mmCIF file of C-alpha atoms in Angstrom:
data_model
loop_
_atom_site.group_PDB
_atom_site.id
_atom_site.type_symbol
_atom_site.label_atom_id
_atom_site.label_comp_id
_atom_site.label_asym_id
_atom_site.label_seq_id
_atom_site.Cartn_x
_atom_site.Cartn_y
_atom_site.Cartn_z
ATOM 1 C CA UNK U 202 -2.531 -21.712 -13.178
ATOM 2 C CA UNK U 203 -2.506 -21.963 -9.323
ATOM 3 C CA UNK U 204 -5.745 -23.028 -8.710
ATOM 4 C CA UNK U 205 -5.099 -26.072 -12.201
ATOM 5 C CA UNK U 206 -1.889 -27.340 -9.415
ATOM 6 C CA UNK U 207 -4.194 -31.236 -8.747
ATOM 7 C CA UNK U 208 -2.858 -30.538 -4.825
ATOM 8 C CA UNK U 209 -3.528 -27.432 -4.683
ATOM 9 C CA UNK U 210 -6.862 -27.398 -6.783
ATOM 10 C CA UNK U 211 -8.659 -30.382 -4.663
ATOM 11 C CA UNK U 212 -7.648 -29.121 -1.024
ATOM 12 C CA UNK U 213 -8.460 -25.282 -1.575
ATOM 13 C CA UNK U 214 -12.198 -26.824 -3.343
ATOM 14 C CA UNK U 215 -13.005 -28.918 -0.113
ATOM 15 C CA UNK U 216 -11.558 -25.831 1.832
ATOM 16 C CA UNK U 217 -14.406 -23.582 -0.385
ATOM 17 C CA UNK U 218 -17.046 -26.288 -0.001
ATOM 18 C CA UNK U 219 -16.787 -26.413 3.992
ATOM 19 C CA UNK U 220 -17.507 -22.477 4.073
ATOM 20 C CA UNK U 221 -19.769 -22.413 1.355
ATOM 21 C CA UNK U 222 -21.418 -25.367 4.272
ATOM 22 C CA UNK U 223 -21.695 -23.368 7.429
ATOM 23 C CA UNK U 224 -24.834 -21.790 7.902
ATOM 24 C CA UNK U 225 -23.420 -18.600 9.915
ATOM 25 C CA UNK U 226 -21.682 -16.031 7.741
ATOM 26 C CA UNK U 227 -21.031 -13.032 10.032
ATOM 27 C CA UNK U 228 -17.875 -12.579 8.252
ATOM 28 C CA UNK U 229 -18.964 -13.439 5.027
ATOM 29 C CA UNK U 230 -16.672 -10.689 2.257
ATOM 30 C CA UNK U 231 -20.076 -8.888 0.980
ATOM 31 C CA UNK U 232 -20.865 -7.486 4.591
ATOM 32 C CA UNK U 233 -17.261 -5.692 4.802
ATOM 33 C CA UNK U 234 -18.734 -2.135 4.690
ATOM 34 C CA UNK U 235 -21.782 -2.690 6.732
ATOM 35 C CA UNK U 236 -20.335 -5.340 9.769
ATOM 36 C CA UNK U 237 -18.319 -4.216 12.697
ATOM 37 C CA UNK U 238 -17.123 -7.122 12.601
ATOM 38 C CA UNK U 239 -14.462 -6.080 10.147
ATOM 39 C CA UNK U 240 -12.750 -3.842 11.943
ATOM 40 C CA UNK U 241 -12.253 -6.141 14.809
ATOM 41 C CA UNK U 242 -10.789 -8.629 13.738
ATOM 42 C CA UNK U 243 -7.381 -9.111 11.764
ATOM 43 C CA UNK U 244 -6.758 -10.032 7.661
ATOM 44 C CA UNK U 245 -6.073 -13.588 8.653
ATOM 45 C CA UNK U 246 -9.017 -14.692 10.226
ATOM 46 C CA UNK U 247 -11.238 -12.487 7.998
ATOM 47 C CA UNK U 248 -9.797 -14.500 5.256
ATOM 48 C CA UNK U 249 -9.274 -17.918 6.048
ATOM 49 C CA UNK U 250 -13.558 -17.086 6.680
ATOM 50 C CA UNK U 251 -13.988 -16.641 3.074
ATOM 51 C CA UNK U 252 -10.681 -17.844 1.377
ATOM 52 C CA UNK U 253 -10.041 -21.269 3.466
ATOM 53 C CA UNK U 254 -7.010 -21.830 4.484
ATOM 54 C CA UNK U 255 -4.568 -23.395 1.723
ATOM 55 C CA UNK U 256 -5.394 -20.741 -0.520
ATOM 56 C CA UNK U 257 -4.429 -18.079 2.354
ATOM 57 C CA UNK U 258 -1.287 -19.795 3.196
ATOM 58 C CA UNK U 259 -0.364 -20.403 -0.149
ATOM 59 C CA UNK U 260 -0.790 -16.619 -1.722
ATOM 60 C CA UNK U 261 -2.082 -13.672 0.966
ATOM 61 C CA UNK U 262 -0.244 -14.582 4.191
ATOM 62 C CA UNK U 263 3.190 -15.088 2.182
ATOM 63 C CA UNK U 264 2.462 -12.440 0.015
ATOM 64 C CA UNK U 265 2.108 -10.236 2.793
ATOM 65 C CA UNK U 266 4.697 -10.987 5.057
ATOM 66 C CA UNK U 267 7.363 -10.224 1.775
ATOM 67 C CA UNK U 268 5.406 -6.567 1.382
ATOM 68 C CA UNK U 269 5.772 -5.704 5.187
ATOM 69 C CA UNK U 270 7.479 -7.870 7.085
ATOM 70 C CA UNK U 271 4.519 -8.024 9.733
ATOM 71 C CA UNK U 272 2.565 -11.441 10.325
ATOM 72 C CA UNK U 273 -1.242 -10.487 8.387
ATOM 73 C CA UNK U 274 -2.696 -11.433 12.110
ATOM 74 C CA UNK U 275 -1.811 -7.884 12.975
ATOM 75 C CA UNK U 276 -3.916 -6.352 10.155
ATOM 76 C CA UNK U 277 -6.859 -4.408 10.580
ATOM 77 C CA UNK U 278 -9.559 -7.076 8.430
ATOM 78 C CA UNK U 279 -11.552 -3.399 6.762
ATOM 79 C CA UNK U 280 -7.923 -2.535 5.715
ATOM 80 C CA UNK U 281 -6.878 -4.882 2.966
ATOM 81 C CA UNK U 282 -6.457 -2.798 0.040
ATOM 82 C CA UNK U 283 -3.621 -1.159 1.648
ATOM 83 C CA UNK U 284 -1.693 -3.967 1.009
ATOM 84 C CA UNK U 285 -2.624 -4.635 -2.210
ATOM 85 C CA UNK U 286 -5.287 -8.069 -0.037
ATOM 86 C CA UNK U 287 -7.888 -9.565 -2.001
ATOM 87 C CA UNK U 288 -11.120 -10.075 -0.154
ATOM 88 C CA UNK U 289 -12.608 -12.670 -2.492
ATOM 89 C CA UNK U 290 -16.561 -14.276 -1.772
ATOM 90 C CA UNK U 291 -16.467 -17.775 -1.096
ATOM 91 C CA UNK U 292 -18.624 -18.076 -4.510
ATOM 92 C CA UNK U 293 -16.090 -16.051 -6.665
ATOM 93 C CA UNK U 294 -13.470 -17.946 -5.715
ATOM 94 C CA UNK U 295 -15.696 -21.694 -5.766
ATOM 95 C CA UNK U 296 -16.303 -20.696 -9.525
ATOM 96 C CA UNK U 297 -13.267 -20.972 -10.519
ATOM 97 C CA UNK U 298 -13.550 -25.267 -9.955
ATOM 98 C CA UNK U 299 -15.987 -24.702 -12.607
ATOM 99 C CA UNK U 300 -17.141 -24.536 -16.795
ATOM 100 C CA UNK U 301 -18.169 -21.201 -15.873
ATOM 101 C CA UNK U 302 -15.802 -19.335 -13.698
ATOM 102 C CA UNK U 303 -17.132 -15.592 -12.738
ATOM 103 C CA UNK U 304 -14.983 -12.600 -14.368
ATOM 104 C CA UNK U 305 -14.011 -10.145 -12.699
ATOM 105 C CA UNK U 306 -14.354 -6.874 -15.383
ATOM 106 C CA UNK U 307 -10.770 -5.866 -16.710
ATOM 107 C CA UNK U 308 -9.297 -3.215 -14.602
ATOM 108 C CA UNK U 309 -7.491 -0.170 -17.002
ATOM 109 C CA UNK U 310 -5.791 2.121 -15.673
ATOM 110 C CA UNK U 311 -4.354 5.237 -16.444
ATOM 111 C CA UNK U 312 -1.053 6.555 -17.038
ATOM 112 C CA UNK U 313 0.406 9.792 -17.753
ATOM 113 C CA UNK U 314 2.117 10.269 -21.069
ATOM 114 C CA UNK U 315 5.418 11.349 -19.327
ATOM 115 C CA UNK U 316 5.553 7.880 -18.229
ATOM 116 C CA UNK U 317 6.227 8.546 -14.829
ATOM 117 C CA UNK U 318 4.169 9.164 -11.676
ATOM 118 C CA UNK U 319 6.161 12.356 -10.810
ATOM 119 C CA UNK U 320 5.001 13.720 -13.802
ATOM 120 C CA UNK U 321 1.461 13.956 -11.772
ATOM 121 C CA UNK U 322 3.040 15.804 -8.410
ATOM 122 C CA UNK U 323 4.866 18.205 -10.840
ATOM 123 C CA UNK U 324 1.421 18.564 -12.857
ATOM 124 C CA UNK U 325 -0.503 19.845 -9.804
ATOM 125 C CA UNK U 326 2.303 21.746 -8.309
ATOM 126 C CA UNK U 327 2.311 23.951 -11.376
ATOM 127 C CA UNK U 328 -1.746 24.130 -11.332
ATOM 128 C CA UNK U 329 -1.499 25.411 -7.830
ATOM 129 C CA UNK U 330 1.081 28.012 -9.298
ATOM 130 C CA UNK U 331 -1.636 29.104 -11.811
ATOM 131 C CA UNK U 332 -3.975 29.197 -9.428
ATOM 132 C CA UNK U 333 -1.769 31.816 -7.200
ATOM 133 C CA UNK U 334 -0.549 29.740 -4.840
ATOM 134 C CA UNK U 335 2.225 30.616 -2.716
ATOM 135 C CA UNK U 336 5.250 27.523 -2.129
ATOM 136 C CA UNK U 337 7.321 27.486 0.516
ATOM 137 C CA UNK U 338 9.848 25.488 1.656
ATOM 138 C CA UNK U 339 11.127 26.328 4.337
ATOM 139 C CA UNK U 340 10.701 24.462 7.637
ATOM 140 C CA UNK U 341 7.793 24.837 10.454
ATOM 141 C CA UNK U 342 9.082 25.298 13.140
ATOM 142 C CA UNK U 343 6.836 26.360 15.732
ATOM 143 C CA UNK U 344 2.363 26.286 15.609
ATOM 144 C CA UNK U 345 0.027 28.166 17.232
ATOM 145 C CA UNK U 346 -3.995 27.767 17.568
ATOM 146 C CA UNK U 347 -6.567 29.549 19.818
ATOM 147 C CA UNK U 348 -9.275 28.339 17.183
ATOM 148 C CA UNK U 349 -10.738 29.481 13.907
ATOM 149 C CA UNK U 350 -9.190 32.869 14.043
ATOM 150 C CA UNK U 351 -5.913 32.660 15.610
ATOM 151 C CA UNK U 352 -3.899 29.765 13.420
ATOM 152 C CA UNK U 353 -0.395 30.817 13.256
ATOM 153 C CA UNK U 354 2.867 28.912 11.872
ATOM 154 C CA UNK U 355 6.432 30.109 12.932
ATOM 155 C CA UNK U 356 9.154 29.546 9.564
ATOM 156 C CA UNK U 357 12.360 29.224 9.896
ATOM 157 C CA UNK U 358 13.723 32.460 9.565
ATOM 158 C CA UNK U 359 11.080 34.188 11.381
ATOM 159 C CA UNK U 360 8.427 34.364 8.942
ATOM 160 C CA UNK U 361 4.837 33.232 10.362
ATOM 161 C CA UNK U 362 1.262 32.878 8.895
ATOM 162 C CA UNK U 363 -1.430 32.845 10.382
ATOM 163 C CA UNK U 364 -5.024 31.856 8.981
ATOM 164 C CA UNK U 365 -8.486 31.209 10.505
ATOM 165 C CA UNK U 366 -9.153 27.860 8.010
ATOM 166 C CA UNK U 367 -5.729 25.623 8.370
ATOM 167 C CA UNK U 368 -4.648 22.695 7.001
ATOM 168 C CA UNK U 369 -1.769 20.140 8.424
ATOM 169 C CA UNK U 370 -0.983 17.577 6.558
ATOM 170 C CA UNK U 371 2.625 16.889 7.653
ATOM 171 C CA UNK U 372 3.601 14.980 10.198
ATOM 172 C CA UNK U 373 2.280 14.593 14.302
ATOM 173 C CA UNK U 374 5.993 14.282 15.354
ATOM 174 C CA UNK U 375 6.924 17.904 15.804
ATOM 175 C CA UNK U 376 3.203 19.253 16.785
ATOM 176 C CA UNK U 377 3.133 16.415 19.631
ATOM 177 C CA UNK U 378 6.735 17.546 20.781
ATOM 178 C CA UNK U 379 5.644 21.267 21.512
ATOM 179 C CA UNK U 380 2.716 20.160 23.610
ATOM 180 C CA UNK U 381 4.105 17.524 25.525
ATOM 181 C CA UNK U 382 7.810 18.144 25.433
ATOM 182 C CA UNK U 383 8.362 14.244 24.392
ATOM 183 C CA UNK U 384 8.357 11.966 21.480
ATOM 184 C CA UNK U 385 5.336 10.485 20.198
ATOM 185 C CA UNK U 386 4.665 6.759 21.386
ATOM 186 C CA UNK U 387 5.923 5.487 17.759
ATOM 187 C CA UNK U 388 3.864 3.639 15.291
ATOM 188 C CA UNK U 389 4.606 0.714 13.603
ATOM 189 C CA UNK U 390 5.490 1.330 9.677
ATOM 190 C CA UNK U 391 7.075 -1.061 7.348
ATOM 191 C CA UNK U 392 9.718 0.271 4.398
ATOM 192 C CA UNK U 393 9.775 -0.135 0.367
ATOM 193 C CA UNK U 394 13.207 0.005 -1.516
ATOM 194 C CA UNK U 395 12.650 0.603 -5.554
ATOM 195 C CA UNK U 396 14.716 -0.501 -8.097
ATOM 196 C CA UNK U 397 14.750 0.635 -11.674
ATOM 197 C CA UNK U 398 15.996 -0.950 -14.475
ATOM 198 C CA UNK U 399 15.323 -1.411 -18.312
ATOM 199 C CA UNK U 400 15.657 -4.504 -20.330
ATOM 200 C CA UNK U 401 15.268 -4.715 -23.470
ATOM 201 C CA UNK U 402 11.990 -5.948 -24.619
ATOM 202 C CA UNK U 403 13.164 -9.081 -27.120
ATOM 203 C CA UNK U 404 15.089 -10.580 -24.024
ATOM 204 C CA UNK U 405 11.857 -10.449 -22.233
ATOM 205 C CA UNK U 406 10.409 -14.059 -22.276
ATOM 206 C CA UNK U 407 7.647 -13.636 -21.357
ATOM 207 C CA UNK U 408 5.574 -10.480 -21.775
ATOM 208 C CA UNK U 409 3.665 -8.951 -18.084
ATOM 209 C CA UNK U 410 2.311 -5.692 -16.211
ATOM 210 C CA UNK U 411 2.191 -6.018 -12.907
ATOM 211 C CA UNK U 412 3.405 -9.411 -11.647
ATOM 212 C CA UNK U 413 3.189 -10.388 -7.719
ATOM 213 C CA UNK U 414 5.131 -12.447 -6.409
ATOM 214 C CA UNK U 415 4.425 -14.893 -2.733
ATOM 215 C CA UNK U 416 7.028 -17.272 -3.008
ATOM 216 C CA UNK U 417 9.388 -16.527 -0.422
ATOM 217 C CA UNK U 418 12.477 -17.498 -1.965
ATOM 218 C CA UNK U 419 12.199 -14.493 -4.339
ATOM 219 C CA UNK U 420 12.695 -11.547 -3.111
ATOM 220 C CA UNK U 421 10.918 -8.663 -4.474
ATOM 221 C CA UNK U 422 7.164 -8.935 -4.285
ATOM 222 C CA UNK U 423 6.285 -6.750 -7.141
ATOM 223 C CA UNK U 424 7.476 -5.694 -10.437
ATOM 224 C CA UNK U 425 6.419 -3.406 -13.004
ATOM 225 C CA UNK U 426 6.698 -2.904 -16.419
ATOM 226 C CA UNK U 427 5.665 0.196 -17.032
ATOM 227 C CA UNK U 428 6.021 0.113 -20.533
ATOM 228 C CA UNK U 429 3.320 -2.858 -21.035
ATOM 229 C CA UNK U 430 1.089 -0.415 -18.204
ATOM 230 C CA UNK U 431 1.522 2.360 -19.840
ATOM 231 C CA UNK U 432 0.917 0.936 -23.776
ATOM 232 C CA UNK U 433 3.846 3.048 -25.436
ATOM 233 C CA UNK U 434 5.657 1.542 -27.653
ATOM 234 C CA UNK U 435 9.640 1.207 -26.395
ATOM 235 C CA UNK U 436 12.253 -0.971 -27.090
ATOM 236 C CA UNK U 437 13.748 -0.162 -23.990
ATOM 237 C CA UNK U 438 11.374 -2.025 -21.021
ATOM 238 C CA UNK U 439 11.421 0.261 -17.735
ATOM 239 C CA UNK U 440 10.777 -1.876 -15.065
ATOM 240 C CA UNK U 441 10.374 -0.779 -11.337
ATOM 241 C CA UNK U 442 10.665 -3.604 -8.900
ATOM 242 C CA UNK U 443 9.756 -3.424 -4.652
ATOM 243 C CA UNK U 444 11.417 -5.104 -2.250
ATOM 244 C CA UNK U 445 10.865 -5.274 1.657
ATOM 245 C CA UNK U 446 14.420 -3.966 2.795
ATOM 246 C CA UNK U 447 14.596 -5.235 6.215
ATOM 247 C CA UNK U 448 12.441 -8.547 4.455
ATOM 248 C CA UNK U 449 15.631 -8.585 2.595
ATOM 249 C CA UNK U 450 17.612 -8.371 5.446
ATOM 250 C CA UNK U 451 16.400 -11.400 6.980
ATOM 251 C CA UNK U 452 17.236 -13.381 4.244
ATOM 252 C CA UNK U 453 20.502 -12.762 4.314
ATOM 253 C CA UNK U 454 20.896 -10.196 1.946
ATOM 254 C CA UNK U 455 21.716 -6.934 3.644
ATOM 255 C CA UNK U 456 22.842 -4.350 1.476
ATOM 256 C CA UNK U 457 21.033 -2.130 -2.202
ATOM 257 C CA UNK U 458 24.311 -3.623 -4.386
ATOM 258 C CA UNK U 459 23.221 -7.229 -3.313
ATOM 259 C CA UNK U 460 19.192 -6.633 -3.517
ATOM 260 C CA UNK U 461 20.172 -5.231 -6.831
ATOM 261 C CA UNK U 462 21.754 -8.097 -7.974
ATOM 262 C CA UNK U 463 19.300 -10.761 -6.379
ATOM 263 C CA UNK U 464 16.422 -9.067 -8.000
ATOM 264 C CA UNK U 465 18.027 -9.699 -11.890
ATOM 265 C CA UNK U 466 18.801 -12.896 -10.827
ATOM 266 C CA UNK U 467 14.918 -13.091 -9.745
ATOM 267 C CA UNK U 468 13.214 -11.997 -12.657
ATOM 268 C CA UNK U 469 15.516 -14.806 -14.762
ATOM 269 C CA UNK U 470 14.896 -17.611 -12.519
ATOM 270 C CA UNK U 471 11.144 -16.626 -12.809
ATOM 271 C CA UNK U 472 11.302 -17.372 -15.912
ATOM 272 C CA UNK U 473 11.076 -13.607 -17.842
ATOM 273 C CA UNK U 474 14.368 -12.945 -18.360
ATOM 274 C CA UNK U 475 16.996 -14.735 -20.470
ATOM 275 C CA UNK U 476 19.729 -13.799 -18.775
ATOM 276 C CA UNK U 477 20.410 -11.525 -15.686
ATOM 277 C CA UNK U 478 22.930 -10.037 -17.708
ATOM 278 C CA UNK U 479 20.128 -8.604 -19.983
ATOM 279 C CA UNK U 480 19.191 -5.712 -17.656
ATOM 280 C CA UNK U 481 20.351 -3.050 -16.782
ATOM 281 C CA UNK U 482 19.713 -1.264 -13.479
ATOM 282 C CA UNK U 483 19.009 2.622 -13.503
ATOM 283 C CA UNK U 484 19.707 3.715 -9.401
ATOM 284 C CA UNK U 485 17.732 2.986 -6.477
ATOM 285 C CA UNK U 486 15.116 4.536 -4.097
ATOM 286 C CA UNK U 487 14.972 3.782 -0.131
ATOM 287 C CA UNK U 488 11.616 4.542 1.890
ATOM 288 C CA UNK U 489 12.361 4.048 5.283
ATOM 289 C CA UNK U 490 9.201 3.403 7.785
ATOM 290 C CA UNK U 491 7.102 4.949 4.964
ATOM 291 C CA UNK U 492 3.958 2.526 4.851
ATOM 292 C CA UNK U 493 1.814 2.799 8.621
ATOM 293 C CA UNK U 494 0.424 -1.132 9.069
ATOM 294 C CA UNK U 495 -3.222 -0.580 10.119
ATOM 295 C CA UNK U 496 -3.349 -2.176 13.114
ATOM 296 C CA UNK U 497 -4.881 -2.390 16.636
ATOM 297 C CA UNK U 498 -2.347 -0.782 18.198
ATOM 298 C CA UNK U 499 -1.161 1.648 15.615
ATOM 299 C CA UNK U 500 -4.904 2.891 15.970
ATOM 300 C CA UNK U 501 -4.149 3.289 19.708
ATOM 301 C CA UNK U 502 -1.644 5.058 19.580
ATOM 302 C CA UNK U 503 -3.667 7.625 16.886
ATOM 303 C CA UNK U 504 -6.513 7.943 18.562
ATOM 304 C CA UNK U 505 -3.996 8.661 21.675
ATOM 305 C CA UNK U 506 -2.213 11.324 19.256
ATOM 306 C CA UNK U 507 -5.503 12.622 17.765
ATOM 307 C CA UNK U 508 -6.970 13.543 21.236
ATOM 308 C CA UNK U 509 -3.465 15.573 22.346
ATOM 309 C CA UNK U 510 -3.982 17.656 18.544
ATOM 310 C CA UNK U 511 -7.759 18.493 18.912
ATOM 311 C CA UNK U 512 -7.116 19.584 22.425
ATOM 312 C CA UNK U 513 -4.224 21.811 21.627
ATOM 313 C CA UNK U 514 -4.758 22.770 18.146
ATOM 314 C CA UNK U 515 -8.651 23.131 17.499
ATOM 315 C CA UNK U 516 -8.495 25.235 15.134
ATOM 316 C CA UNK U 517 -5.887 23.173 12.501
ATOM 317 C CA UNK U 518 -7.823 20.520 10.136
ATOM 318 C CA UNK U 519 -5.720 16.852 10.334
ATOM 319 C CA UNK U 520 -4.954 15.191 7.268
ATOM 320 C CA UNK U 521 -2.931 12.219 8.469
ATOM 321 C CA UNK U 522 -3.625 9.006 10.019
ATOM 322 C CA UNK U 523 -6.377 11.052 12.437
ATOM 323 C CA UNK U 524 -10.120 9.456 10.771
ATOM 324 C CA UNK U 525 -8.340 6.208 9.095
ATOM 325 C CA UNK U 526 -4.969 4.837 8.237
ATOM 326 C CA UNK U 527 -5.880 5.776 3.993
ATOM 327 C CA UNK U 528 -3.070 8.747 4.166
ATOM 328 C CA UNK U 529 0.028 7.108 2.922
ATOM 329 C CA UNK U 530 -0.848 7.292 -0.989
ATOM 330 C CA UNK U 531 -1.296 9.745 -3.532
ATOM 331 C CA UNK U 532 -4.701 8.171 -4.314
ATOM 332 C CA UNK U 533 -5.997 9.111 -0.944
ATOM 333 C CA UNK U 534 -4.258 12.209 -0.446
ATOM 334 C CA UNK U 535 -5.677 13.581 -3.672
ATOM 335 C CA UNK U 536 -8.865 12.540 -2.115
ATOM 336 C CA UNK U 537 -8.386 14.226 1.102
ATOM 337 C CA UNK U 538 -7.526 17.669 -0.583
ATOM 338 C CA UNK U 539 -10.479 17.721 -2.592
ATOM 339 C CA UNK U 540 -13.030 17.272 0.007
ATOM 340 C CA UNK U 541 -11.184 19.431 2.550
ATOM 341 C CA UNK U 542 -11.252 21.620 -0.526
ATOM 342 C CA UNK U 543 -14.642 21.567 -0.690
ATOM 343 C CA UNK U 544 -15.956 21.774 2.795
ATOM 344 C CA UNK U 545 -13.476 24.766 3.640
ATOM 345 C CA UNK U 546 -15.297 26.752 0.124
ATOM 346 C CA UNK U 547 -18.653 26.296 1.645
ATOM 347 C CA UNK U 548 -17.409 26.983 5.197
#
């Protein structure tokens, strides 16, 4: 619908035509996997080169800022998917202004039968127990490594665990503090606030699955209708709405209660719910500094951490933030777990 806005469409089409007329296309989106430029340049640069300034400034830049409270000039282009930002071919976007627009295949998502993602984590935990794993919940208070046969962690209470293959997926901070005697240089992250709500389906004026909102006047950046996404027939639709609490604070909404009230009014203002009173807020959760910003500055900090850790703990395998920025989501963690499991089994 945005591309059908007369003035915006004219400007966006002109941007794309100029992009396609350029003889040099060294940062064309098709080169993302092979060109080192996507690791060296910001998402802002690459997006402008493929999408043009009109679409970038109207959609993608404000969306990332609402999500992270950081300008996308700090985001390394290669990692745009971490922030759910697209990188379209200019040809694909140009075709949207023709009689035969290119269509991307529809994405089908899978959802736990229980209706919430926590059920998946619970199933993994039960599978680990069934396989004979020992689940320990005491904090680690010390760690030692002298190579492949001398890896040891000490738990609160004094219990020691030794292993020739030790995988560390916790924060690096305590390890570096034990090595250097001081806290590591902090890496930049952003926070997420989740608002959980329900609304009678009869009160939803425009049904949706996942709703992205780059408009800076609307406080939340994403809303998920879990009932619609999972295909379940329920009288009460279950919604999860995402907000960056720091962004909300910069807009003058600086406490959870005010944010939750604003979310209800924003859904009404957008025309998805008839009245704010139709929504029942079930609760909220704030995840402080939970998502790592894929920036050049953070890359440097993580490389420094990696050098310290590899030197002091040669027998440890580290999963978090050492090889790449893909470490903060459940999908990434499962993939890394499968990869490490296969490697250790072969060894």
